[in-house]
PDB file of C-alpha atoms and ligand atoms in Angstrom:
ATOM      1  CA  UNK Q   1      26.904  10.792   4.056  1.00  0.00           C
ATOM      2  CA  UNK Q   2      23.601   8.974   3.553  1.00  0.00           C
ATOM      3  CA  UNK Q   3      21.309   9.476   6.470  1.00  0.00           C
ATOM      4  CA  UNK Q   4      18.907   6.820   7.683  1.00  0.00           C
ATOM      5  CA  UNK Q   5      15.338   8.080   7.904  1.00  0.00           C
ATOM      6  CA  UNK Q   6      12.927   7.477  10.789  1.00  0.00           C
ATOM      7  CA  UNK Q   7       9.451   8.898  11.455  1.00  0.00           C
ATOM      8  CA  UNK Q   8       6.619   8.744  13.930  1.00  0.00           C
ATOM      9  CA  UNK Q   9       3.297   7.776  12.339  1.00  0.00           C
ATOM     10  CA  UNK Q  10       0.083   8.930  14.001  1.00  0.00           C
ATOM     11  CA  UNK Q  11      -3.036  11.037  13.604  1.00  0.00           C
ATOM     12  CA  UNK Q  12      -2.726  13.633  14.990  1.00  0.00           C
ATOM     13  CA  UNK Q  13       1.046  13.769  15.181  1.00  0.00           C
ATOM     14  CA  UNK Q  14       1.971  17.441  15.061  1.00  0.00           C
ATOM     15  CA  UNK Q  15       2.259  17.587  18.884  1.00  0.00           C
ATOM     16  CA  UNK Q  16       4.763  14.724  19.041  1.00  0.00           C
ATOM     17  CA  UNK Q  17       8.044  15.309  20.862  1.00  0.00           C
ATOM     18  CA  UNK Q  18       9.631  12.170  19.404  1.00  0.00           C
ATOM     19  CA  UNK Q  19      11.479  13.984  16.558  1.00  0.00           C
ATOM     20  CA  UNK Q  20      13.309  16.385  18.882  1.00  0.00           C
ATOM     21  CA  UNK Q  21      14.173  13.558  21.301  1.00  0.00           C
ATOM     22  CA  UNK Q  22      15.554  11.218  18.647  1.00  0.00           C
ATOM     23  CA  UNK Q  23      17.359  13.911  16.675  1.00  0.00           C
ATOM     24  CA  UNK Q  24      19.118  15.093  19.845  1.00  0.00           C
ATOM     25  CA  UNK Q  25      20.185  11.536  20.565  1.00  0.00           C
ATOM     26  CA  UNK Q  26      21.444  10.982  16.972  1.00  0.00           C
ATOM     27  CA  UNK Q  27      23.505  14.127  17.330  1.00  0.00           C
ATOM     28  CA  UNK Q  28      24.947  13.155  20.713  1.00  0.00           C
ATOM     29  CA  UNK Q  29      26.099   9.672  19.688  1.00  0.00           C
ATOM     30  CA  UNK Q  30      27.089  10.716  16.135  1.00  0.00           C
ATOM     31  CA  UNK Q  31      24.670   8.362  14.360  1.00  0.00           C
ATOM     32  CA  UNK Q  32      23.680   9.353  10.781  1.00  0.00           C
ATOM     33  CA  UNK Q  33      19.937   9.377  11.430  1.00  0.00           C
ATOM     34  CA  UNK Q  34      17.158  11.878  10.811  1.00  0.00           C
ATOM     35  CA  UNK Q  35      13.733  11.634  12.465  1.00  0.00           C
ATOM     36  CA  UNK Q  36      10.506  13.317  11.326  1.00  0.00           C
ATOM     37  CA  UNK Q  37       6.757  13.040  11.814  1.00  0.00           C
ATOM     38  CA  UNK Q  38       4.182  11.715   9.346  1.00  0.00           C
ATOM     39  CA  UNK Q  39       0.450  12.174   9.721  1.00  0.00           C
ATOM     40  CA  UNK Q  40      -1.104   8.916   8.563  1.00  0.00           C
ATOM     41  CA  UNK Q  41      -4.878   8.929   8.363  1.00  0.00           C
ATOM     42  CA  UNK Q  42      -5.364   5.355   7.183  1.00  0.00           C
ATOM     43  CA  UNK Q  43      -3.413   2.968   9.414  1.00  0.00           C
ATOM     44  CA  UNK Q  44      -3.826   0.100   6.941  1.00  0.00           C
ATOM     45  CA  UNK Q  45      -1.374   1.968   4.648  1.00  0.00           C
ATOM     46  CA  UNK Q  46       1.404   1.932   7.238  1.00  0.00           C
ATOM     47  CA  UNK Q  47       3.464  -0.829   5.680  1.00  0.00           C
ATOM     48  CA  UNK Q  48       3.241   0.639   2.154  1.00  0.00           C
ATOM     49  CA  UNK Q  49       4.163   4.065   3.458  1.00  0.00           C
ATOM     50  CA  UNK Q  50       7.138   2.682   5.377  1.00  0.00           C
ATOM     51  CA  UNK Q  51       8.661   1.391   2.126  1.00  0.00           C
ATOM     52  CA  UNK Q  52       7.543   4.361   0.034  1.00  0.00           C
ATOM     53  CA  UNK Q  53       9.391   6.733   2.369  1.00  0.00           C
ATOM     54  CA  UNK Q  54      12.446   4.463   2.417  1.00  0.00           C
ATOM     55  CA  UNK Q  55      12.493   4.290   6.195  1.00  0.00           C
ATOM     56  CA  UNK Q  56      14.970   2.468   8.393  1.00  0.00           C
ATOM     57  CA  UNK Q  57      12.557   2.530  11.328  1.00  0.00           C
ATOM     58  CA  UNK Q  58       9.509   4.201  12.819  1.00  0.00           C
ATOM     59  CA  UNK Q  59       7.461   4.753  15.927  1.00  0.00           C
ATOM     60  CA  UNK Q  60       3.704   4.529  15.923  1.00  0.00           C
ATOM     61  CA  UNK Q  61       1.301   6.492  18.090  1.00  0.00           C
ATOM     62  CA  UNK Q  62      -2.478   6.728  18.510  1.00  0.00           C
ATOM     63  CA  UNK Q  63      -4.513   5.346  16.764  1.00  0.00           C
ATOM     64  CA  UNK Q  64      -2.336   2.976  14.722  1.00  0.00           C
ATOM     65  CA  UNK Q  65      -0.626   0.589  17.170  1.00  0.00           C
ATOM     66  CA  UNK Q  66      -2.783  -2.364  16.189  1.00  0.00           C
ATOM     67  CA  UNK Q  67      -2.199  -1.694  12.480  1.00  0.00           C
ATOM     68  CA  UNK Q  68       1.505  -1.530  13.265  1.00  0.00           C
ATOM     69  CA  UNK Q  69       1.273  -4.957  14.832  1.00  0.00           C
ATOM     70  CA  UNK Q  70      -0.302  -6.316  11.641  1.00  0.00           C
ATOM     71  CA  UNK Q  71       2.248  -4.582   9.398  1.00  0.00           C
ATOM     72  CA  UNK Q  72       5.236  -6.511  10.818  1.00  0.00           C
ATOM     73  CA  UNK Q  73       6.873  -9.657   9.430  1.00  0.00           C
ATOM     74  CA  UNK Q  74       8.367 -10.531  12.770  1.00  0.00           C
ATOM     75  CA  UNK Q  75       7.443  -9.598  16.356  1.00  0.00           C
ATOM     76  CA  UNK Q  76       9.379  -9.789  19.555  1.00  0.00           C
ATOM     77  CA  UNK Q  77       7.741 -12.087  22.063  1.00  0.00           C
ATOM     78  CA  UNK Q  78       6.305  -9.361  24.293  1.00  0.00           C
ATOM     79  CA  UNK Q  79       4.748  -7.390  21.382  1.00  0.00           C
ATOM     80  CA  UNK Q  80       3.263 -10.638  20.131  1.00  0.00           C
ATOM     81  CA  UNK Q  81       1.634 -11.401  23.474  1.00  0.00           C
ATOM     82  CA  UNK Q  82       0.104  -7.947  23.938  1.00  0.00           C
ATOM     83  CA  UNK Q  83      -0.896  -7.310  20.317  1.00  0.00           C
ATOM     84  CA  UNK Q  84       0.492  -3.746  20.160  1.00  0.00           C
ATOM     85  CA  UNK Q  85       3.588  -2.376  18.423  1.00  0.00           C
ATOM     86  CA  UNK Q  86       4.986   1.144  18.790  1.00  0.00           C
ATOM     87  CA  UNK Q  87       8.447   0.590  17.261  1.00  0.00           C
ATOM     88  CA  UNK Q  88       9.353  -0.962  13.900  1.00  0.00           C
ATOM     89  CA  UNK Q  89      12.807  -1.493  12.459  1.00  0.00           C
ATOM     90  CA  UNK Q  90      13.732  -2.733   8.993  1.00  0.00           C
ATOM     91  CA  UNK Q  91      16.268  -5.490   9.536  1.00  0.00           C
ATOM     92  CA  UNK Q  92      17.273  -8.607   7.606  1.00  0.00           C
ATOM     93  CA  UNK Q  93      14.731  -7.692   4.888  1.00  0.00           C
ATOM     94  CA  UNK Q  94      11.893  -7.769   7.373  1.00  0.00           C
ATOM     95  CA  UNK Q  95       9.803  -5.325   9.355  1.00  0.00           C
ATOM     96  CA  UNK Q  96      10.461  -6.238  12.979  1.00  0.00           C
ATOM     97  CA  UNK Q  97       8.081  -4.963  15.654  1.00  0.00           C
ATOM     98  CA  UNK Q  98       8.563  -4.129  19.335  1.00  0.00           C
ATOM     99  CA  UNK Q  99       6.590  -2.576  22.166  1.00  0.00           C
ATOM    100  CA  UNK Q 100       8.593  -0.070  24.210  1.00  0.00           C
ATOM    101  CA  UNK Q 101       5.620   1.724  25.840  1.00  0.00           C
ATOM    102  CA  UNK Q 102       5.115  -1.000  28.429  1.00  0.00           C
ATOM    103  CA  UNK Q 103       8.737  -1.322  29.645  1.00  0.00           C
ATOM    104  CA  UNK Q 104       8.918   2.496  29.581  1.00  0.00           C
ATOM    105  CA  UNK Q 105       5.919   2.712  31.885  1.00  0.00           C
ATOM    106  CA  UNK Q 106       7.266  -0.026  34.156  1.00  0.00           C
ATOM    107  CA  UNK Q 107      10.434   1.964  34.671  1.00  0.00           C
ATOM    108  CA  UNK Q 108       8.399   5.022  35.721  1.00  0.00           C
ATOM    109  CA  UNK Q 109       6.258   2.997  38.126  1.00  0.00           C
ATOM    110  CA  UNK Q 110       9.368   1.515  39.736  1.00  0.00           C
ATOM    111  CA  UNK Q 111      10.566   4.988  40.671  1.00  0.00           C
ATOM    112  CA  UNK Q 112       7.413   5.426  42.770  1.00  0.00           C
ATOM    113  CA  UNK Q 113       6.713   1.855  43.857  1.00  0.00           C
ATOM    114  CA  UNK Q 114       9.921  -0.195  43.557  1.00  0.00           C
ATOM    115  CA  UNK Q 115       8.886  -3.353  45.406  1.00  0.00           C
ATOM    116  CA  UNK Q 116       5.547  -4.319  43.884  1.00  0.00           C
ATOM    117  CA  UNK Q 117       2.124  -3.255  45.164  1.00  0.00           C
ATOM    118  CA  UNK Q 118      -1.450  -2.708  44.087  1.00  0.00           C
ATOM    119  CA  UNK Q 119      -2.158  -0.489  41.085  1.00  0.00           C
ATOM    120  CA  UNK Q 120      -5.425   0.744  39.586  1.00  0.00           C
ATOM    121  CA  UNK Q 121      -5.566   1.648  35.894  1.00  0.00           C
ATOM    122  CA  UNK Q 122      -8.328   3.994  34.836  1.00  0.00           C
ATOM    123  CA  UNK Q 123      -8.799   3.251  31.121  1.00  0.00           C
ATOM    124  CA  UNK Q 124      -8.776   0.060  29.104  1.00  0.00           C
ATOM    125  CA  UNK Q 125      -7.240   1.020  25.740  1.00  0.00           C
ATOM    126  CA  UNK Q 126      -4.148  -0.248  23.951  1.00  0.00           C
ATOM    127  CA  UNK Q 127      -1.713   1.340  26.387  1.00  0.00           C
ATOM    128  CA  UNK Q 128      -3.462  -0.191  29.389  1.00  0.00           C
ATOM    129  CA  UNK Q 129      -3.434  -3.540  27.608  1.00  0.00           C
ATOM    130  CA  UNK Q 130       0.327  -3.805  27.151  1.00  0.00           C
ATOM    131  CA  UNK Q 131       1.292  -2.150  30.436  1.00  0.00           C
ATOM    132  CA  UNK Q 132      -1.066  -4.286  32.554  1.00  0.00           C
ATOM    133  CA  UNK Q 133       0.649  -7.426  31.273  1.00  0.00           C
ATOM    134  CA  UNK Q 134       4.204  -6.249  31.954  1.00  0.00           C
ATOM    135  CA  UNK Q 135       3.250  -5.043  35.438  1.00  0.00           C
ATOM    136  CA  UNK Q 136       1.668  -8.353  36.355  1.00  0.00           C
ATOM    137  CA  UNK Q 137       4.706 -10.213  35.042  1.00  0.00           C
ATOM    138  CA  UNK Q 138       6.860  -7.956  37.227  1.00  0.00           C
ATOM    139  CA  UNK Q 139       4.962  -8.786  40.414  1.00  0.00           C
ATOM    140  CA  UNK Q 140       2.413  -5.944  40.656  1.00  0.00           C
ATOM    141  CA  UNK Q 141      -1.278  -6.513  41.286  1.00  0.00           C
ATOM    142  CA  UNK Q 142      -3.281  -4.600  38.658  1.00  0.00           C
ATOM    143  CA  UNK Q 143      -7.002  -3.817  38.511  1.00  0.00           C
ATOM    144  CA  UNK Q 144      -8.815  -1.978  35.716  1.00  0.00           C
ATOM    145  CA  UNK Q 145     -11.595   0.609  35.850  1.00  0.00           C
ATOM    146  CA  UNK Q 146     -13.222   1.832  32.636  1.00  0.00           C
ATOM    147  CA  UNK Q 147     -16.200   4.080  31.940  1.00  0.00           C
ATOM    148  CA  UNK Q 148     -17.758   1.494  29.606  1.00  0.00           C
ATOM    149  CA  UNK Q 149     -17.812  -2.302  29.488  1.00  0.00           C
ATOM    150  CA  UNK Q 150     -16.773  -3.086  25.915  1.00  0.00           C
ATOM    151  CA  UNK Q 151     -12.982  -2.920  26.219  1.00  0.00           C
ATOM    152  CA  UNK Q 152     -12.958  -4.657  29.598  1.00  0.00           C
ATOM    153  CA  UNK Q 153     -13.774  -8.030  28.030  1.00  0.00           C
ATOM    154  CA  UNK Q 154     -10.209  -8.787  26.981  1.00  0.00           C
ATOM    155  CA  UNK Q 155      -8.906  -7.865  30.448  1.00  0.00           C
ATOM    156  CA  UNK Q 156     -11.454 -10.127  32.111  1.00  0.00           C
ATOM    157  CA  UNK Q 157     -10.410 -12.952  29.770  1.00  0.00           C
ATOM    158  CA  UNK Q 158      -6.817 -12.324  30.856  1.00  0.00           C
ATOM    159  CA  UNK Q 159      -7.771 -12.701  34.516  1.00  0.00           C
ATOM    160  CA  UNK Q 160      -7.696  -9.034  35.630  1.00  0.00           C
ATOM    161  CA  UNK Q 161     -10.209  -7.716  38.188  1.00  0.00           C
ATOM    162  CA  UNK Q 162     -12.274  -5.152  36.250  1.00  0.00           C
ATOM    163  CA  UNK Q 163     -14.873  -2.521  37.088  1.00  0.00           C
ATOM    164  CA  UNK Q 164     -17.081   0.053  35.438  1.00  0.00           C
ATOM    165  CA  UNK Q 165     -18.137   3.142  37.405  1.00  0.00           C
ATOM    166  CA  UNK Q 166     -21.298   1.321  38.534  1.00  0.00           C
ATOM    167  CA  UNK Q 167     -19.567  -1.788  39.813  1.00  0.00           C
ATOM    168  CA  UNK Q 168     -16.486  -0.171  41.342  1.00  0.00           C
ATOM    169  CA  UNK Q 169     -15.811  -1.421  44.874  1.00  0.00           C
ATOM    170  CA  UNK Q 170     -12.008  -1.786  44.799  1.00  0.00           C
ATOM    171  CA  UNK Q 171      -9.680  -0.253  47.367  1.00  0.00           C
ATOM    172  CA  UNK Q 172      -6.205  -0.365  48.888  1.00  0.00           C
ATOM    173  CA  UNK Q 173      -4.387   0.923  45.773  1.00  0.00           C
ATOM    174  CA  UNK Q 174      -0.830   2.193  46.198  1.00  0.00           C
ATOM    175  CA  UNK Q 175      -0.782   3.971  42.845  1.00  0.00           C
ATOM    176  CA  UNK Q 176      -3.654   5.056  40.572  1.00  0.00           C
ATOM    177  CA  UNK Q 177      -2.905   5.669  36.899  1.00  0.00           C
ATOM    178  CA  UNK Q 178      -4.823   7.688  34.325  1.00  0.00           C
ATOM    179  CA  UNK Q 179      -4.509   5.552  31.188  1.00  0.00           C
ATOM    180  CA  UNK Q 180      -7.163   7.526  29.301  1.00  0.00           C
ATOM    181  CA  UNK Q 181      -6.833  10.659  27.203  1.00  0.00           C
ATOM    182  CA  UNK Q 182      -8.987  12.646  29.660  1.00  0.00           C
ATOM    183  CA  UNK Q 183      -7.172  15.915  30.287  1.00  0.00           C
ATOM    184  CA  UNK Q 184      -5.236  15.793  27.012  1.00  0.00           C
ATOM    185  CA  UNK Q 185      -7.383  18.322  25.172  1.00  0.00           C
ATOM    186  CA  UNK Q 186     -10.085  19.048  27.750  1.00  0.00           C
ATOM    187  CA  UNK Q 187     -10.307  19.656  31.480  1.00  0.00           C
ATOM    188  CA  UNK Q 188     -12.072  16.444  32.421  1.00  0.00           C
ATOM    189  CA  UNK Q 189     -11.111  13.961  35.118  1.00  0.00           C
ATOM    190  CA  UNK Q 190     -10.771  10.314  34.025  1.00  0.00           C
ATOM    191  CA  UNK Q 191     -13.584   9.264  36.418  1.00  0.00           C
ATOM    192  CA  UNK Q 192     -16.163  10.953  38.682  1.00  0.00           C
ATOM    193  CA  UNK Q 193     -14.792  12.513  41.890  1.00  0.00           C
ATOM    194  CA  UNK Q 194     -16.588  10.055  44.244  1.00  0.00           C
ATOM    195  CA  UNK Q 195     -14.829   7.178  42.490  1.00  0.00           C
ATOM    196  CA  UNK Q 196     -11.452   8.897  42.555  1.00  0.00           C
ATOM    197  CA  UNK Q 197     -11.857   9.635  46.276  1.00  0.00           C
ATOM    198  CA  UNK Q 198     -12.372   5.939  46.951  1.00  0.00           C
ATOM    199  CA  UNK Q 199      -9.572   4.829  44.625  1.00  0.00           C
ATOM    200  CA  UNK Q 200      -7.084   7.276  46.145  1.00  0.00           C
ATOM    201  CA  UNK Q 201      -7.959   6.702  49.814  1.00  0.00           C
ATOM    202  CA  UNK Q 202      -4.780   4.715  50.570  1.00  0.00           C
ATOM    203  CA  UNK Q 203      -2.644   5.743  47.606  1.00  0.00           C
ATOM    204  CA  UNK Q 204       0.847   7.197  47.883  1.00  0.00           C
ATOM    205  CA  UNK Q 205       0.757   8.692  44.392  1.00  0.00           C
ATOM    206  CA  UNK Q 206      -0.665   8.911  40.886  1.00  0.00           C
ATOM    207  CA  UNK Q 207       0.686   8.746  37.357  1.00  0.00           C
ATOM    208  CA  UNK Q 208      -0.943  10.369  34.322  1.00  0.00           C
ATOM    209  CA  UNK Q 209       0.176   9.023  30.945  1.00  0.00           C
ATOM    210  CA  UNK Q 210      -0.823  12.309  29.314  1.00  0.00           C
ATOM    211  CA  UNK Q 211       2.311  14.410  28.971  1.00  0.00           C
ATOM    212  CA  UNK Q 212       3.157  18.057  28.678  1.00  0.00           C
ATOM    213  CA  UNK Q 213       0.472  19.551  30.900  1.00  0.00           C
ATOM    214  CA  UNK Q 214      -0.695  19.666  34.465  1.00  0.00           C
ATOM    215  CA  UNK Q 215      -3.856  17.627  33.980  1.00  0.00           C
ATOM    216  CA  UNK Q 216      -6.986  17.881  36.138  1.00  0.00           C
ATOM    217  CA  UNK Q 217      -6.174  14.390  37.471  1.00  0.00           C
ATOM    218  CA  UNK Q 218      -2.720  15.469  38.676  1.00  0.00           C
ATOM    219  CA  UNK Q 219      -4.223  18.639  40.176  1.00  0.00           C
ATOM    220  CA  UNK Q 220      -6.855  16.578  41.972  1.00  0.00           C
ATOM    221  CA  UNK Q 221      -4.184  14.270  43.429  1.00  0.00           C
ATOM    222  CA  UNK Q 222      -2.076  17.240  44.532  1.00  0.00           C
ATOM    223  CA  UNK Q 223      -4.963  18.594  46.599  1.00  0.00           C
ATOM    224  CA  UNK Q 224      -4.723  15.327  48.552  1.00  0.00           C
ATOM    225  CA  UNK Q 225      -0.964  15.708  49.056  1.00  0.00           C
ATOM    226  CA  UNK Q 226      -0.101  12.728  46.844  1.00  0.00           C
ATOM    227  CA  UNK Q 227       3.035  12.282  44.764  1.00  0.00           C
ATOM    228  CA  UNK Q 228       2.388  12.909  41.062  1.00  0.00           C
ATOM    229  CA  UNK Q 229       4.084  12.091  37.792  1.00  0.00           C
ATOM    230  CA  UNK Q 230       2.975  13.046  34.293  1.00  0.00           C
ATOM    231  CA  UNK Q 231       3.615  11.048  31.100  1.00  0.00           C
ATOM    232  CA  UNK Q 232       6.923  12.781  30.303  1.00  0.00           C
ATOM    233  CA  UNK Q 233       9.148  10.089  31.790  1.00  0.00           C
ATOM    234  CA  UNK Q 234       7.184   7.302  30.107  1.00  0.00           C
ATOM    235  CA  UNK Q 235       7.646   9.114  26.807  1.00  0.00           C
ATOM    236  CA  UNK Q 236      11.343   9.469  27.546  1.00  0.00           C
ATOM    237  CA  UNK Q 237      11.959   5.832  28.484  1.00  0.00           C
ATOM    238  CA  UNK Q 238       9.933   4.356  25.600  1.00  0.00           C
ATOM    239  CA  UNK Q 239      12.002   6.624  23.327  1.00  0.00           C
ATOM    240  CA  UNK Q 240      15.318   5.472  24.799  1.00  0.00           C
ATOM    241  CA  UNK Q 241      14.375   1.832  24.228  1.00  0.00           C
ATOM    242  CA  UNK Q 242      13.147   2.527  20.679  1.00  0.00           C
ATOM    243  CA  UNK Q 243      16.387   4.365  19.862  1.00  0.00           C
ATOM    244  CA  UNK Q 244      18.321   1.410  21.185  1.00  0.00           C
ATOM    245  CA  UNK Q 245      16.540  -0.841  18.663  1.00  0.00           C
ATOM    246  CA  UNK Q 246      16.972   1.701  15.846  1.00  0.00           C
ATOM    247  CA  UNK Q 247      20.730   1.793  16.375  1.00  0.00           C
ATOM    248  CA  UNK Q 248      21.307  -1.921  16.942  1.00  0.00           C
ATOM    249  CA  UNK Q 249      21.818  -1.654  20.716  1.00  0.00           C
ATOM    250  CA  UNK Q 250      25.180   0.011  20.147  1.00  0.00           C
ATOM    251  CA  UNK Q 251      25.085   2.991  22.506  1.00  0.00           C
ATOM    252  CA  UNK Q 252      24.968   3.613  26.221  1.00  0.00           C
ATOM    253  CA  UNK Q 253      21.362   3.975  27.421  1.00  0.00           C
ATOM    254  CA  UNK Q 254      22.340   6.725  29.882  1.00  0.00           C
ATOM    255  CA  UNK Q 255      23.810   8.758  27.009  1.00  0.00           C
ATOM    256  CA  UNK Q 256      20.622   8.385  24.974  1.00  0.00           C
ATOM    257  CA  UNK Q 257      18.499   9.308  27.996  1.00  0.00           C
ATOM    258  CA  UNK Q 258      20.586  12.405  28.656  1.00  0.00           C
ATOM    259  CA  UNK Q 259      20.206  13.664  25.073  1.00  0.00           C
ATOM    260  CA  UNK Q 260      16.498  12.870  24.911  1.00  0.00           C
ATOM    261  CA  UNK Q 261      15.801  14.569  28.245  1.00  0.00           C
ATOM    262  CA  UNK Q 262      17.492  17.675  26.884  1.00  0.00           C
ATOM    263  CA  UNK Q 263      15.411  17.414  23.676  1.00  0.00           C
ATOM    264  CA  UNK Q 264      12.229  17.150  25.727  1.00  0.00           C
ATOM    265  CA  UNK Q 265      13.112  20.264  27.694  1.00  0.00           C
ATOM    266  CA  UNK Q 266      13.360  22.463  24.576  1.00  0.00           C
TER     267      UNK Q 266
HETATM  268  P1  NDP P   1      -7.166   4.242  23.413  1.00  0.00           P
HETATM  269  O1  NDP P   1      -7.905   5.137  22.498  1.00  0.00           O
HETATM  270  O2  NDP P   1      -6.789   2.868  22.968  1.00  0.00           O
HETATM  271  O3  NDP P   1      -8.030   4.068  24.810  1.00  0.00           O
HETATM  272  C1  NDP P   1      -8.547   5.131  25.483  1.00  0.00           C
HETATM  273  C2  NDP P   1      -9.198   4.662  26.826  1.00  0.00           C
HETATM  274  O4  NDP P   1      -9.540   5.834  27.559  1.00  0.00           O
HETATM  275  C3  NDP P   1     -10.484   3.878  26.685  1.00  0.00           C
HETATM  276  O5  NDP P   1     -10.546   2.955  27.735  1.00  0.00           O
HETATM  277  C4  NDP P   1     -11.585   4.957  26.836  1.00  0.00           C
HETATM  278  O6  NDP P   1     -12.783   4.463  27.371  1.00  0.00           O
HETATM  279  C5  NDP P   1     -10.946   5.878  27.844  1.00  0.00           C
HETATM  280  N1  NDP P   1     -11.321   7.267  27.737  1.00  0.00           N
HETATM  281  C6  NDP P   1     -11.076   8.125  26.707  1.00  0.00           C
HETATM  282  N2  NDP P   1     -11.514   9.382  27.023  1.00  0.00           N
HETATM  283  C7  NDP P   1     -12.029   9.295  28.278  1.00  0.00           C
HETATM  284  C8  NDP P   1     -12.640  10.256  29.157  1.00  0.00           C
HETATM  285  N3  NDP P   1     -12.797  11.550  28.789  1.00  0.00           N
HETATM  286  N4  NDP P   1     -13.037   9.835  30.365  1.00  0.00           N
HETATM  287  C9  NDP P   1     -12.885   8.562  30.758  1.00  0.00           C
HETATM  288  N5  NDP P   1     -12.333   7.592  29.972  1.00  0.00           N
HETATM  289  C10 NDP P   1     -11.914   7.974  28.744  1.00  0.00           C
HETATM  290  O7  NDP P   1      -5.893   5.044  23.853  1.00  0.00           O
HETATM  291  P2  NDP P   1      -4.448   4.510  24.265  1.00  0.00           P
HETATM  292  O8  NDP P   1      -4.584   3.444  25.303  1.00  0.00           O
HETATM  293  O9  NDP P   1      -3.646   4.213  23.065  1.00  0.00           O
HETATM  294  O10 NDP P   1      -3.807   5.823  24.918  1.00  0.00           O
HETATM  295  C11 NDP P   1      -4.288   6.317  26.144  1.00  0.00           C
HETATM  296  C12 NDP P   1      -3.496   7.552  26.533  1.00  0.00           C
HETATM  297  O11 NDP P   1      -2.131   7.200  26.762  1.00  0.00           O
HETATM  298  C13 NDP P   1      -3.466   8.649  25.463  1.00  0.00           C
HETATM  299  O12 NDP P   1      -3.703   9.903  26.106  1.00  0.00           O
HETATM  300  C14 NDP P   1      -2.043   8.590  24.923  1.00  0.00           C
HETATM  301  O13 NDP P   1      -1.612   9.851  24.446  1.00  0.00           O
HETATM  302  C15 NDP P   1      -1.293   8.177  26.175  1.00  0.00           C
HETATM  303  N6  NDP P   1       0.023   7.575  25.919  1.00  0.00           N
HETATM  304  C16 NDP P   1       1.116   8.167  26.466  1.00  0.00           C
HETATM  305  C17 NDP P   1       2.379   7.638  26.254  1.00  0.00           C
HETATM  306  C18 NDP P   1       3.568   8.310  26.850  1.00  0.00           C
HETATM  307  O14 NDP P   1       4.689   7.998  26.445  1.00  0.00           O
HETATM  308  N7  NDP P   1       3.400   9.201  27.806  1.00  0.00           N
HETATM  309  C19 NDP P   1       2.591   6.420  25.455  1.00  0.00           C
HETATM  310  C20 NDP P   1       1.371   5.843  24.955  1.00  0.00           C
HETATM  311  C21 NDP P   1       0.129   6.428  25.178  1.00  0.00           C
HETATM  312  P3  NDP P   1     -13.925   3.735  26.442  1.00  0.00           P
HETATM  313  O15 NDP P   1     -13.486   2.304  26.312  1.00  0.00           O
HETATM  314  O16 NDP P   1     -15.170   3.878  27.256  1.00  0.00           O
HETATM  315  O17 NDP P   1     -13.958   4.466  25.147  1.00  0.00           O
END
């Protein structure tokens, strides 16, 4: 039987849990797919590499999501609006691009704050960009705090309230999210403690998009008795949605989630 090949492109990519998640799901539903990882240093080569490897689909992680956007022939309307693609599928002789990070994150947020509310993002990168848009469209109020001004420009143009450390005077947040990579490979908090104290004063919980470790941000929130969630569920849900595209929306999402959750636990 010919297997369809999928990979995750990124740099670095050796830490990625996507292969074990997708391969577990292929096995569970009996789909002839095989999923690997590919370290791609030059994101501008993504399209060439996709064809060279004979892929059926791929996921894209840091730092190539904007290259992935440019590599596609066709984009779904959400990916087009936010300018970031993390899932590509070869279909009807075209590379078709989707963003599953943002709906994945929305699903996680809904488990903590189901009926809307006020959310602070710390970080203004690509992930914050796509997730801020989907949250606003789903009725949440979102504000952005970043250590430097540069990346805030696009958020300001999109009508979001934005702060740097110096200008931060926001409050009343229900949930505060670490959308930076602080805590991924170091033990730093995403913002100074005085700022976090203010941001968390009325919060019920925090989410850290970094997955696989108890980050300093989650530890800090726990000392205040807040609910915490790491990036594992976001990873899981973006994977379920990507798999659904890879396999032509043929399988039950609960089945995929079950297999991927098992894969993640290994
Ligand atoms: P980007 O590189 O696009 O943006 C990073 C942002 O974090 C910038 O705003 C940057 O600020 C800020 N930042 C980086 N390091 C620090 C630090 N030490 N302290 C304070 N701010 C910092 O990254 P992405 O948006 O693509 O990804 C962000 C995180 O989300 C990554 O850790 C990634 O692994 C994670 N992620 C998790 C997913 C999941 O499924 N769980 C899915 C997608 C992403 P500045 O502008 O000043 O440089």
